Amino acid sequence: MTSNIMQPILKIDLTTGKTEEYRIPEKWEKEFLGGASLAARILYSSLSSELDPLSPEAPLLFMMGPMTGTSGPTTGRFVVCGKGPATGLWAESNIGGFWGPELRAAGYDGLWITGKAQEPVYLWLNGSRLAVRDAAHLWGQNTYTTQDRVKEEIGEKSARVCVIGPAGEKQVLFASIMCDHGRMAGRTGLGAVMGAKNLKAIAVRGTNQIPVFDLAKYAPLRSEANRILKQDNEARVLREIGTAGAANYAEYLGALPVKYYTRGSFENVDNISGAKMTETILTGRSACQGCVIACGRVVKLGDRAKRKGPEYETIIGFGPNLLNDDLESVVDLGELCDRYGMDTISTSNTIGLAFHLFEKGVITEKDTDGISLEWGNLDAIEQLVNLIGRREGIGDIMAQGSRWFARHFGAEEEAVQVNGLEVAYHDPRGVSGMALSYATSPRGACHNQSDYFFVDWGHTHEQLGITFFERHAQAEKAANVARHQDWRTVFNSLVMCIFANVEPQMQVKLINAACGLNWTIEDMMKAGERAWNLKRAINNRMGLTRADDKLPKALLEPFPDGGSAGFVPDFNGMLSAYYKARGWDLESGKPSREKLPTLGLDDVAQDLWD
Ligand code: SF4
């Protein structure tokens, strides 16, 4: 029997209009499973340091996993991959909703888009029939309106639509891609890549059964895994009070950055907490396809229509980060970003930087067209979101991300970013493992490639050897962080949500049934390690070295207050221990000549070292 489970990828060249089915080599499926890992293998030779991520040649790959749409635990997800326009590095962004399962039901496990349409277009994939349609009349429309209008035009209410908003069209370098009214591929600016291709939307409808290698084996495992997950304590908290339920504890620990990462405590945290949202404005919960957790929030403000409620990152970014404790304003600011199609972490981080530079006198009202950036000024925050989304005034500079914005004003060291991706809101001064998570993630300062803050809070994975180290421990936890990254890379291969607390023993059984494999837990972890190293090699080929594995200045200065006051991670010591655990060359930062063949990456070893 063959273990080939993935369906073909549809390649679409927007310049020529040509399409072609791409069959994934079976060997690669067995080594990388799917999702971002398999995408890295497929795109490996297409990504180079010379490639302009906003050029027609740049690839954009919408990639499914072997469990996408199978109703396994949190498997309604897919991932978008390419080269990041702000980072110049490997880019991936994991997204939920229903679009991924719909594409699989249409008979494809990926869309690989290159080229650039002459005029704005959208794609309509109805089963195997692809139409390229004019989108000139949709250009400038927000993400919500675009989805509705595309569905109306194609006359198919059941279709699912992925879109960009005005920010993607104008190539804001942290523009996102949205599907299903509020689910976002938020990070790494791949909405700008889509905009650069003049591609406004992709509508999909599929009616096939989604393939599973051994459904008889998979179905009872899926039921059991979902039953356990539904009763899991973390899942219950996520369902009850959402991801923002983490705000109070993070603040208590001094792991919640306040006032653009300069303070470690926020006395009004209760006003913006998940509990507060549940008690005041919450009217419902939403879930991605098949998910039993349902972390999504539906809220109602006064007599206005129901709308999406914000999650943790949006709340902290537009809340404590900007000294704002008005929860309803955060709902509106999050929605404004969604409508433009912009990542709320990068947007709020870059706005925080603007306030910070204003306070330091680096920028003045002359630079902001008269807007006074006094902390807590809600009107100013909203104006900046609009200016960025439209690329007007100072917003045009901010639209290039915090690194370029700060550099423009000669203050690059003030930007809280790693390799061009803005840091999320889990501060390594409160949970030290995040120092390595941010500095070594293949896509810049990412909290999802290893949400190690959970481990620092005490959530271990003993079966994997991921044990507990005190939250301010240092180099001794480096190998643990590497192992956790490998574990999360498995999630990104499948593609699953990091909120799914599925035990490794169950995870490997699900993989074996879904893919026709006979893996052990160690085989599964090795696949994660292989993909992590492959993405590292892609970045090395694009110019990344050890000197780029660093933290911004602000994260290496102690908080003056809060539960972690006075502590900073010994970053260099941690990084050296991490390199040793990874088997990476201490000087160049590349996976070593000896390491790569142990992962089956002989060709990559040749590329990097010969
Ligand atoms: S936990 Fe939330 S984000 Fe994750 S799959 Fe479920 S609904 Fe989607």
Coordinates of C-alpha atoms and ligand atoms in Angstrom, one line a residue:
M1 CA 0.0 0.0 0.0
T2 CA 1.1 3.5 -0.7
S3 CA 1.1 6.1 2.1
N4 CA 0.5 8.9 -0.4
I5 CA -2.4 10.8 1.2
M6 CA -2.0 14.4 -0.1
Q7 CA -3.9 15.5 -3.1
P8 CA -2.3 17.5 -5.9
I9 CA -1.4 21.2 -5.5
L10 CA -2.9 23.5 -8.2
K11 CA -0.2 25.8 -9.6
I12 CA -1.6 29.0 -11.0
D13 CA 0.5 31.6 -12.9
L14 CA -1.4 34.9 -12.8
T15 CA 0.8 36.4 -15.5
T16 CA 0.0 33.8 -18.1
G17 CA -3.2 32.3 -16.8
K18 CA -1.7 28.9 -17.1
T19 CA -2.5 26.2 -14.5
E20 CA -0.8 22.9 -13.8
E21 CA -1.3 20.1 -11.2
Y22 CA 1.7 19.5 -9.0
R23 CA 2.0 16.1 -7.4
I24 CA 3.9 16.2 -4.2
P25 CA 6.8 13.6 -4.1
E26 CA 5.7 10.8 -1.8
K27 CA 9.0 10.8 0.0
W28 CA 8.5 14.4 1.0
E29 CA 5.1 13.6 2.4
K30 CA 6.6 10.9 4.6
E31 CA 9.3 13.2 5.8
F32 CA 7.3 16.4 6.3
L33 CA 3.6 15.4 6.5
G34 CA 2.1 18.7 5.2
G35 CA 1.4 22.3 6.1
A36 CA 4.2 24.7 6.6
S37 CA 6.8 21.9 6.8
L38 CA 6.0 20.4 3.4
A39 CA 5.6 23.9 2.0
A40 CA 9.2 24.6 3.1
R41 CA 10.4 21.5 1.3
I42 CA 8.4 22.4 -1.9
L43 CA 9.5 26.1 -1.9
Y44 CA 13.1 25.4 -0.8
S45 CA 14.7 26.0 -4.2
S46 CA 12.2 28.8 -5.2
L47 CA 13.4 31.1 -2.3
S48 CA 16.6 33.0 -2.6
S49 CA 18.2 36.2 -1.1
E50 CA 17.7 37.9 -4.5
L51 CA 14.0 37.2 -4.7
D52 CA 11.9 40.3 -4.1
P53 CA 8.9 39.0 -2.1
L54 CA 6.6 41.5 -3.8
S55 CA 7.7 40.6 -7.3
P56 CA 5.7 38.5 -9.7
E57 CA 8.2 35.7 -9.3
A58 CA 7.6 35.4 -5.6
P59 CA 5.6 32.2 -4.8
L60 CA 2.6 32.2 -2.5
L61 CA 1.6 28.8 -1.3
F62 CA -1.8 28.1 0.4
M63 CA -1.0 24.7 1.9
M64 CA -3.2 22.1 3.7
G65 CA -2.2 19.4 6.1
P66 CA -3.0 15.7 5.9
M67 CA -5.6 16.1 8.6
T68 CA -7.1 19.4 7.4
G69 CA -10.9 19.1 7.3
T70 CA -11.0 15.7 8.8
S71 CA -12.7 16.8 12.0
G72 CA -9.8 15.7 14.1
P73 CA -8.9 18.0 17.0
T74 CA -8.6 21.6 15.7
T75 CA -7.9 20.4 12.1
G76 CA -9.9 23.0 10.3
R77 CA -6.7 24.9 9.6
F78 CA -4.3 25.6 6.8
V79 CA -1.2 27.7 6.3
V80 CA 0.0 30.4 3.9
C81 CA 3.7 30.4 3.1
G82 CA 6.2 32.4 1.0
K83 CA 8.9 35.0 1.6
G84 CA 8.1 37.7 4.1
P85 CA 8.1 41.2 2.7
A86 CA 9.2 42.9 6.0
T87 CA 11.6 40.2 7.1
G88 CA 13.1 38.9 3.8
L89 CA 12.9 35.4 5.4
W90 CA 10.8 32.3 5.4
A91 CA 7.2 33.3 6.1
E92 CA 4.3 31.2 7.2
S93 CA 0.9 32.1 8.8
N94 CA -1.5 29.6 10.2
I95 CA -5.2 30.3 9.7
G96 CA -8.5 28.7 10.8
G97 CA -12.1 29.0 9.6
F98 CA -13.5 26.8 6.9
W99 CA -11.6 27.7 3.7
G100 CA -9.0 25.0 4.0
P101 CA -11.4 22.1 4.4
E102 CA -13.4 23.5 1.4
L103 CA -10.2 23.5 -0.8
R104 CA -9.5 19.9 0.2
A105 CA -13.1 19.0 -0.7
A106 CA -12.5 20.6 -4.1
G107 CA -9.7 18.0 -4.7
Y108 CA -6.6 20.1 -4.0
D109 CA -4.2 20.2 -1.0
G110 CA -2.6 23.5 -2.0
L111 CA -2.7 26.5 -4.3
W112 CA 0.7 27.6 -5.5
I113 CA 0.4 31.1 -6.9
T114 CA 3.0 32.9 -8.9
G115 CA 3.0 35.8 -11.4
K116 CA 1.0 39.0 -11.4
A117 CA -2.4 39.7 -13.0
Q118 CA -2.4 42.8 -15.2
E119 CA -5.5 44.1 -13.4
P120 CA -7.1 43.2 -10.1
V121 CA -8.6 39.7 -10.2
Y122 CA -10.2 37.1 -8.0
L123 CA -10.1 33.3 -8.5
W124 CA -13.2 31.1 -8.4
L125 CA -12.4 27.5 -7.9
N126 CA -15.6 25.4 -8.2
G127 CA -14.4 21.8 -7.8
S128 CA -11.7 21.4 -10.5
R129 CA -13.1 24.4 -12.6
L130 CA -11.0 27.5 -12.2
A131 CA -12.1 30.9 -13.4
V132 CA -10.1 34.1 -13.2
R133 CA -12.5 37.0 -12.7
D134 CA -12.2 40.8 -12.8
A135 CA -11.9 42.4 -9.4
A136 CA -11.5 46.0 -10.3
H137 CA -14.8 46.9 -8.7
L138 CA -13.7 45.1 -5.5
W139 CA -10.4 46.9 -5.2
G140 CA -10.5 49.2 -2.2
Q141 CA -13.3 47.2 -0.5
N142 CA -12.8 46.0 3.0
T143 CA -12.3 42.3 3.9
Y144 CA -15.9 41.7 5.1
T145 CA -17.6 43.4 2.1
T146 CA -15.3 41.6 -0.3
Q147 CA -16.3 38.2 1.0
D148 CA -20.0 39.0 0.8
R149 CA -19.8 40.5 -2.7
V150 CA -17.7 37.6 -4.1
K151 CA -20.2 35.1 -2.8
E152 CA -23.1 37.1 -4.3
E153 CA -21.4 37.4 -7.7
I154 CA -20.6 33.7 -8.0
G155 CA -24.0 32.8 -6.8
E156 CA -22.7 30.2 -4.3
K157 CA -23.5 30.9 -0.7
S158 CA -21.7 27.8 0.4
A159 CA -18.4 28.9 -1.1
R160 CA -15.6 30.0 1.2
V161 CA -13.6 33.1 0.3
C162 CA -10.0 34.2 1.3
V163 CA -9.5 37.9 0.8
I164 CA -7.2 40.8 1.3
G165 CA -8.3 44.3 2.3
P166 CA -7.1 47.7 1.3
A167 CA -3.9 47.2 3.3
G168 CA -2.9 44.2 1.2
E169 CA -3.6 46.1 -2.0
K170 CA -1.4 48.9 -0.8
Q171 CA 1.3 46.5 0.3
V172 CA 1.4 47.3 3.9
L173 CA 4.2 45.0 4.9
F174 CA 2.1 43.4 7.7
A175 CA -1.1 43.0 5.7
S176 CA -3.0 39.8 6.4
I177 CA -5.3 37.4 4.6
M178 CA -8.8 36.8 6.0
C179 CA -11.4 34.1 5.5
D180 CA -14.7 33.4 7.1
H181 CA -15.4 36.8 8.5
G182 CA -12.6 37.2 11.0
R183 CA -10.2 34.3 10.7
M184 CA -6.8 35.7 9.8
A185 CA -3.4 34.6 8.5
G186 CA -2.2 37.6 10.4
R187 CA 1.5 37.5 10.6
T188 CA 4.4 38.0 8.2
G189 CA 2.6 40.2 5.7
L190 CA 1.6 37.6 3.1
G191 CA -1.5 39.8 2.4
A192 CA 0.9 42.3 0.8
V193 CA 2.3 39.5 -1.4
M194 CA -1.2 38.7 -2.5
G195 CA -1.8 42.4 -3.2
A196 CA 1.4 42.7 -5.2
K197 CA 0.0 39.9 -7.5
N198 CA -3.2 41.9 -8.0
L199 CA -5.1 39.1 -6.4
K200 CA -8.0 40.3 -4.3
A201 CA -9.7 37.0 -3.3
I202 CA -9.9 33.3 -3.8
A203 CA -13.4 31.7 -3.6
V204 CA -13.5 27.9 -3.3
R205 CA -16.3 25.3 -3.3
G206 CA -15.8 21.6 -3.0
T207 CA -18.1 18.6 -2.5
N208 CA -15.7 15.6 -2.5
Q209 CA -15.1 13.6 0.6
I210 CA -11.8 14.6 2.2
P211 CA -9.4 11.7 2.0
V212 CA -8.1 9.9 5.1
F213 CA -5.7 7.0 4.6
D214 CA -7.5 4.6 7.0
L215 CA -10.8 6.1 8.0
A216 CA -11.9 3.0 10.0
K217 CA -8.9 3.5 12.2
Y218 CA -9.0 7.3 12.2
A219 CA -12.7 7.9 13.1
P220 CA -12.7 6.3 16.6
L221 CA -9.4 8.0 17.4
R222 CA -10.7 11.3 16.3
S223 CA -13.8 10.9 18.5
E224 CA -11.7 9.9 21.5
A225 CA -9.2 12.8 21.0
N226 CA -12.1 15.3 20.7
R227 CA -13.8 13.9 23.7
I228 CA -10.7 14.3 25.8
L229 CA -9.9 17.7 24.4
K230 CA -13.4 19.0 25.2
Q231 CA -12.9 18.1 28.8
D232 CA -9.4 19.5 29.0
N233 CA -9.0 22.2 31.6
E234 CA -7.2 24.7 29.2
A235 CA -9.8 24.1 26.5
R236 CA -12.6 24.8 29.0
V237 CA -10.9 28.1 30.0
L238 CA -10.5 29.0 26.4
R239 CA -14.1 28.3 25.7
E240 CA -15.4 30.1 28.8
I241 CA -13.3 33.3 28.8
G242 CA -11.3 33.1 25.5
T243 CA -7.6 33.5 25.0
A244 CA -7.8 36.8 26.9
G245 CA -8.2 34.7 30.0
A246 CA -4.4 34.7 30.1
A247 CA -4.2 38.4 30.7
N248 CA -4.5 38.5 34.4
Y249 CA -2.0 35.7 35.1
A250 CA 0.5 37.1 32.6
E251 CA 0.2 40.5 34.3
Y252 CA 0.6 39.0 37.7
L253 CA 3.9 37.3 36.6
G254 CA 5.2 40.5 35.0
A255 CA 5.1 38.8 31.6
L256 CA 2.6 41.2 30.0
P257 CA 4.4 44.1 28.4
V258 CA 2.9 47.5 29.1
K259 CA 3.5 50.9 27.6
Y260 CA 5.5 49.6 24.6
Y261 CA 7.5 47.0 26.7
T262 CA 8.7 49.6 29.2
R263 CA 6.6 48.5 32.2
G264 CA 5.7 45.2 33.7
S265 CA 2.5 45.9 35.5
F266 CA -0.9 47.3 34.5
E267 CA -3.2 48.1 37.4
N268 CA -6.3 48.1 35.3
V269 CA -5.8 44.7 33.8
D270 CA -9.3 43.6 35.1
N271 CA -10.9 46.1 32.8
I272 CA -9.6 44.3 29.7
S273 CA -9.5 40.7 30.9
G274 CA -11.3 37.7 29.3
A275 CA -13.5 37.4 32.4
K276 CA -14.6 41.1 32.0
M277 CA -15.4 40.4 28.3
T278 CA -17.5 37.4 29.3
E279 CA -19.4 39.3 32.0
T280 CA -20.1 42.4 29.9
I281 CA -20.2 42.2 26.1
L282 CA -19.9 38.5 25.2
T283 CA -23.0 37.1 23.4
G284 CA -21.6 34.0 21.8
R285 CA -18.6 31.8 20.8
S286 CA -17.3 30.8 17.4
A287 CA -15.1 28.0 16.2
C288 CA -13.1 26.9 13.2
Q289 CA -14.3 23.9 11.3
G290 CA -14.7 20.9 13.6
C291 CA -13.1 22.5 16.7
V292 CA -14.6 21.5 20.0
I293 CA -12.8 24.3 21.9
A294 CA -14.5 27.4 20.2
C295 CA -12.1 30.0 21.5
G296 CA -13.6 32.7 19.1
R297 CA -15.6 35.5 20.7
V298 CA -18.8 37.1 19.5
V299 CA -19.6 40.4 21.3
K300 CA -22.2 43.1 21.2
L301 CA -21.5 46.8 22.0
G302 CA -24.7 48.7 22.9
D303 CA -27.3 48.4 20.2
R304 CA -24.8 47.8 17.4
A305 CA -24.8 44.5 15.5
K306 CA -22.9 41.5 16.9
R307 CA -19.3 41.3 15.9
K308 CA -16.0 39.4 16.4
G309 CA -14.5 39.9 19.8
P310 CA -10.7 40.3 20.2
E311 CA -8.3 37.6 21.3
Y312 CA -5.4 38.0 23.7
E313 CA -2.8 39.6 21.4
T314 CA -5.2 42.2 20.1
I315 CA -6.4 43.1 23.6
I316 CA -2.9 43.5 25.0
G317 CA -1.6 45.3 21.8
F318 CA -4.4 47.9 21.8
G319 CA -4.8 47.8 25.5
P320 CA -1.9 47.8 28.1
N321 CA 0.7 48.3 25.3
L322 CA -0.9 51.7 24.6
L323 CA -2.1 52.4 28.2
N324 CA -5.7 51.8 27.2
D325 CA -8.1 50.0 29.5
D326 CA -11.2 50.6 27.5
L327 CA -12.3 47.1 26.3
E328 CA -14.9 48.4 23.8
S329 CA -12.4 50.5 22.1
V330 CA -10.2 47.5 21.7
V331 CA -13.0 45.6 20.0
D332 CA -13.4 48.5 17.5
L333 CA -9.6 48.9 16.9
G334 CA -9.3 45.1 16.3
E335 CA -12.2 45.2 13.8
L336 CA -10.7 48.2 12.1
C337 CA -7.5 46.3 11.5
D338 CA -9.5 43.3 10.3
R339 CA -11.4 45.4 7.8
Y340 CA -8.2 46.9 6.4
G341 CA -6.7 43.4 6.5
M342 CA -3.8 44.1 8.9
D343 CA -2.1 42.0 11.6
T344 CA -3.2 43.4 15.0
I345 CA 0.1 42.5 16.7
S346 CA 2.3 44.3 14.1
T347 CA -0.1 47.2 13.9
S348 CA -0.4 47.8 17.6
N349 CA 3.3 47.2 18.2
T350 CA 4.2 49.8 15.5
I351 CA 1.7 52.3 16.9
G352 CA 3.2 51.7 20.4
L353 CA 6.6 52.5 18.9
A354 CA 5.2 55.7 17.4
F355 CA 3.9 56.8 20.9
H356 CA 7.3 55.8 22.4
L357 CA 9.3 57.8 19.9
F358 CA 6.9 60.8 20.4
E359 CA 7.5 60.7 24.1
K360 CA 11.3 60.6 23.5
G361 CA 11.1 63.5 21.2
V362 CA 12.4 61.5 18.2
I363 CA 9.2 62.3 16.3
T364 CA 7.0 65.4 16.8
E365 CA 3.7 66.7 15.6
K366 CA 5.4 67.8 12.5
D367 CA 6.0 64.2 11.6
T368 CA 2.4 63.1 12.6
D369 CA 0.6 65.9 10.7
G370 CA -0.5 67.4 14.0
I371 CA -1.6 64.3 15.8
S372 CA -0.6 64.4 19.4
L373 CA 0.6 61.0 20.5
E374 CA 0.0 61.3 24.2
W375 CA -0.3 57.8 25.8
G376 CA -3.9 56.7 26.1
N377 CA -5.1 59.0 23.3
L378 CA -7.7 56.8 21.7
D379 CA -8.5 59.1 18.8
A380 CA -4.8 59.2 17.9
I381 CA -4.6 55.4 17.9
E382 CA -7.6 55.1 15.6
Q383 CA -6.1 57.8 13.3
L384 CA -2.8 55.9 13.1
V385 CA -4.6 52.7 12.2
N386 CA -6.4 54.5 9.4
L387 CA -3.3 56.2 8.1
I388 CA -1.4 52.9 8.0
G389 CA -4.3 51.1 6.3
R390 CA -4.4 53.8 3.7
R391 CA -0.7 54.4 3.6
E392 CA -1.1 58.1 4.1
G393 CA 1.1 60.6 6.0
I394 CA 3.2 59.0 8.7
G395 CA 1.2 55.9 8.1
D396 CA 3.1 55.3 4.9
I397 CA 6.3 54.9 6.8
M398 CA 4.7 52.9 9.6
A399 CA 3.2 50.5 7.0
Q400 CA 6.8 49.2 6.4
G401 CA 6.8 47.8 9.9
S402 CA 8.5 48.9 13.1
R403 CA 12.1 48.1 12.0
W404 CA 11.9 50.4 8.9
F405 CA 9.8 53.0 10.7
A406 CA 12.3 53.3 13.5
R407 CA 15.2 53.2 11.1
H408 CA 13.6 56.1 9.1
F409 CA 14.0 58.3 12.2
G410 CA 17.4 57.0 13.1
A411 CA 16.2 55.0 16.1
E412 CA 16.2 51.4 14.9
E413 CA 17.3 50.1 18.3
E414 CA 14.0 51.3 19.8
A415 CA 11.9 49.0 17.7
V416 CA 10.7 45.8 19.5
Q417 CA 11.1 43.4 16.7
V418 CA 13.3 40.5 15.6
N419 CA 14.4 40.3 12.0
G420 CA 11.5 42.6 10.9
L421 CA 8.7 40.8 12.7
E422 CA 7.2 42.7 15.7
V423 CA 7.4 40.9 19.0
A424 CA 4.1 39.5 20.4
Y425 CA 2.8 40.1 23.9
H426 CA 4.5 37.4 26.0
D427 CA 7.5 39.1 27.6
P428 CA 10.7 37.1 28.0
R429 CA 11.5 39.1 31.2
G430 CA 8.5 37.3 32.7
V431 CA 8.8 33.9 31.0
S432 CA 12.5 33.5 29.9
G433 CA 11.9 30.7 27.4
M434 CA 10.3 33.2 25.1
A435 CA 13.8 34.8 24.7
L436 CA 14.8 31.8 22.6
S437 CA 11.4 31.4 21.0
Y438 CA 11.5 35.0 19.6
A439 CA 15.1 35.0 18.6
T440 CA 15.3 31.7 16.8
S441 CA 11.9 31.4 15.2
P442 CA 12.2 31.0 11.4
R443 CA 9.8 33.9 10.8
G444 CA 11.0 36.6 13.2
A445 CA 9.6 37.2 16.7
C446 CA 7.0 34.6 16.8
H447 CA 5.0 33.3 19.8
N448 CA 3.4 30.5 17.9
Q449 CA 6.4 28.5 16.6
S450 CA 6.9 27.8 20.3
D451 CA 4.4 29.1 22.7
Y452 CA 6.9 28.3 25.4
F453 CA 5.2 30.7 27.9
F454 CA 2.8 27.8 28.6
V455 CA 5.7 25.6 29.6
D456 CA 7.1 28.4 31.7
W457 CA 3.7 28.5 33.4
G458 CA 4.0 24.8 34.2
H459 CA 2.4 23.0 31.2
T460 CA 4.9 20.3 30.5
H461 CA 4.9 17.4 28.0
E462 CA 6.7 14.7 30.0
Q463 CA 6.2 12.1 27.3
L464 CA 8.3 14.2 25.0
G465 CA 10.9 15.0 27.7
I466 CA 9.7 18.6 27.8
T467 CA 10.0 19.2 31.5
F468 CA 9.6 22.2 33.8
F469 CA 12.2 24.8 34.5
E470 CA 11.5 27.8 36.7
R471 CA 10.2 30.7 34.6
H472 CA 13.3 32.7 35.1
A473 CA 15.7 29.8 34.5
Q474 CA 18.2 30.4 31.7
A475 CA 20.6 28.3 29.6
E476 CA 19.4 25.1 31.3
K477 CA 16.1 25.3 29.5
A478 CA 17.6 25.8 26.0
A479 CA 17.3 22.2 25.0
N480 CA 13.7 22.1 26.3
V481 CA 12.8 25.1 24.1
A482 CA 14.3 23.4 21.0
R483 CA 12.3 20.3 21.8
H484 CA 9.1 22.3 22.2
Q485 CA 9.7 24.0 18.9
D486 CA 10.0 20.6 17.2
W487 CA 6.7 19.6 18.9
R488 CA 4.9 22.7 17.6
T489 CA 6.4 22.2 14.1
V490 CA 4.5 18.9 14.1
F491 CA 1.4 20.9 14.7
N492 CA 2.2 23.3 11.9
S493 CA 2.7 20.2 9.6
L494 CA -0.7 18.7 10.3
V495 CA -2.0 21.8 10.4
M496 CA -3.4 22.0 14.0
C497 CA -4.0 24.8 16.4
I498 CA -1.6 25.2 19.3
F499 CA -4.5 25.3 21.7
A500 CA -5.3 21.7 21.1
N501 CA -3.8 19.9 24.1
V502 CA -3.5 16.5 22.5
E503 CA -1.2 14.0 24.2
P504 CA 1.8 12.9 22.0
Q505 CA 0.7 9.2 22.2
M506 CA -2.7 10.2 20.7
Q507 CA -1.1 12.6 18.2
V508 CA 1.1 9.9 16.7
K509 CA -1.9 7.5 16.5
L510 CA -3.9 10.1 14.6
I511 CA -1.0 10.7 12.2
N512 CA -0.5 7.0 11.6
A513 CA -4.2 6.5 10.8
A514 CA -4.5 9.6 8.7
C515 CA -1.3 9.1 6.7
G516 CA -0.8 5.3 6.6
L517 CA 2.4 5.5 8.6
N518 CA 3.8 3.5 11.4
W519 CA 5.6 6.1 13.4
T520 CA 6.7 6.2 17.0
I521 CA 6.7 9.4 19.1
E522 CA 10.4 9.9 18.3
D523 CA 9.7 9.6 14.5
M524 CA 7.1 12.3 14.9
M525 CA 9.5 14.5 16.8
K526 CA 12.2 13.9 14.3
A527 CA 9.9 15.1 11.5
G528 CA 9.4 18.3 13.5
E529 CA 13.2 18.7 14.0
R530 CA 13.8 18.1 10.3
A531 CA 11.4 20.8 9.2
W532 CA 12.7 23.3 11.8
N533 CA 16.2 22.8 10.4
L534 CA 15.0 23.0 6.8
K535 CA 13.4 26.4 7.5
R536 CA 16.6 27.5 9.2
A537 CA 18.6 26.4 6.1
I538 CA 16.2 28.4 3.9
N539 CA 16.9 31.5 6.0
N540 CA 20.6 30.8 6.0
R541 CA 20.5 30.7 2.2
M542 CA 18.6 34.1 2.3
G543 CA 21.4 35.6 4.4
L544 CA 20.5 34.9 8.0
T545 CA 23.5 34.3 10.4
R546 CA 24.0 34.0 14.1
A547 CA 24.3 37.7 14.4
D548 CA 20.6 37.9 13.5
D549 CA 19.5 35.7 16.4
K550 CA 19.1 38.5 18.9
L551 CA 16.6 40.3 21.1
P552 CA 15.7 44.0 20.8
K553 CA 17.2 46.3 23.4
A554 CA 13.9 46.9 25.3
L555 CA 13.6 43.2 26.2
L556 CA 17.1 43.2 27.7
E557 CA 16.4 46.1 30.1
P558 CA 14.7 45.1 33.4
F559 CA 11.1 46.1 34.0
P560 CA 11.0 48.8 36.8
D561 CA 7.8 47.2 38.2
G562 CA 5.6 44.1 38.3
G563 CA 6.2 40.5 39.0
S564 CA 9.4 40.3 37.1
A565 CA 11.0 43.6 38.0
G566 CA 14.8 43.6 37.8
F567 CA 15.1 40.4 35.8
V568 CA 16.6 40.1 32.3
P569 CA 17.4 36.8 30.5
D570 CA 21.1 36.0 30.0
F571 CA 20.4 35.9 26.3
N572 CA 23.9 35.0 25.0
G573 CA 24.3 32.1 27.4
M574 CA 20.9 30.8 26.4
L575 CA 21.6 31.1 22.7
S576 CA 24.9 29.2 23.0
A577 CA 23.2 26.4 24.9
Y578 CA 20.5 26.4 22.3
Y579 CA 23.0 26.1 19.4
K580 CA 24.6 23.2 21.2
A581 CA 21.3 21.4 21.7
R582 CA 20.4 22.0 18.1
G583 CA 23.7 20.9 16.6
W584 CA 24.2 24.3 14.9
D585 CA 27.5 25.9 14.0
L586 CA 28.3 28.4 16.7
E587 CA 29.9 30.9 14.4
S588 CA 27.8 30.9 11.2
G589 CA 24.4 29.9 12.8
K590 CA 23.9 27.2 10.2
P591 CA 22.8 23.7 11.0
S592 CA 26.1 21.8 11.0
R593 CA 27.5 19.7 8.2
E594 CA 27.1 16.7 10.5
K595 CA 23.7 17.5 11.7
L596 CA 21.8 17.8 8.5
P597 CA 22.4 14.3 7.1
T598 CA 21.1 12.8 10.4
L599 CA 17.7 14.4 9.5
G600 CA 17.8 13.1 5.9
L601 CA 18.7 16.6 4.6
D602 CA 21.9 15.6 2.7
D603 CA 21.1 17.9 -0.3
V604 CA 20.6 20.8 2.1
A605 CA 24.0 20.0 3.7
Q606 CA 25.6 20.2 0.3
D607 CA 23.9 23.5 -0.4
L608 CA 24.9 25.1 2.8
W609 CA 28.4 23.7 3.2
D610 CA 30.0 22.6 -0.1
Ligands
SF4_1 S1 -9.0 26.8 19.4 FE1 -9.9 28.6 18.5 S2 -8.3 29.2 16.9 FE2 -7.9 27.1 17.5 S3 -9.0 25.8 16.0 FE3 -10.4 26.1 17.8 S4 -11.6 27.9 17.4 FE4 -9.9 27.9 15.9

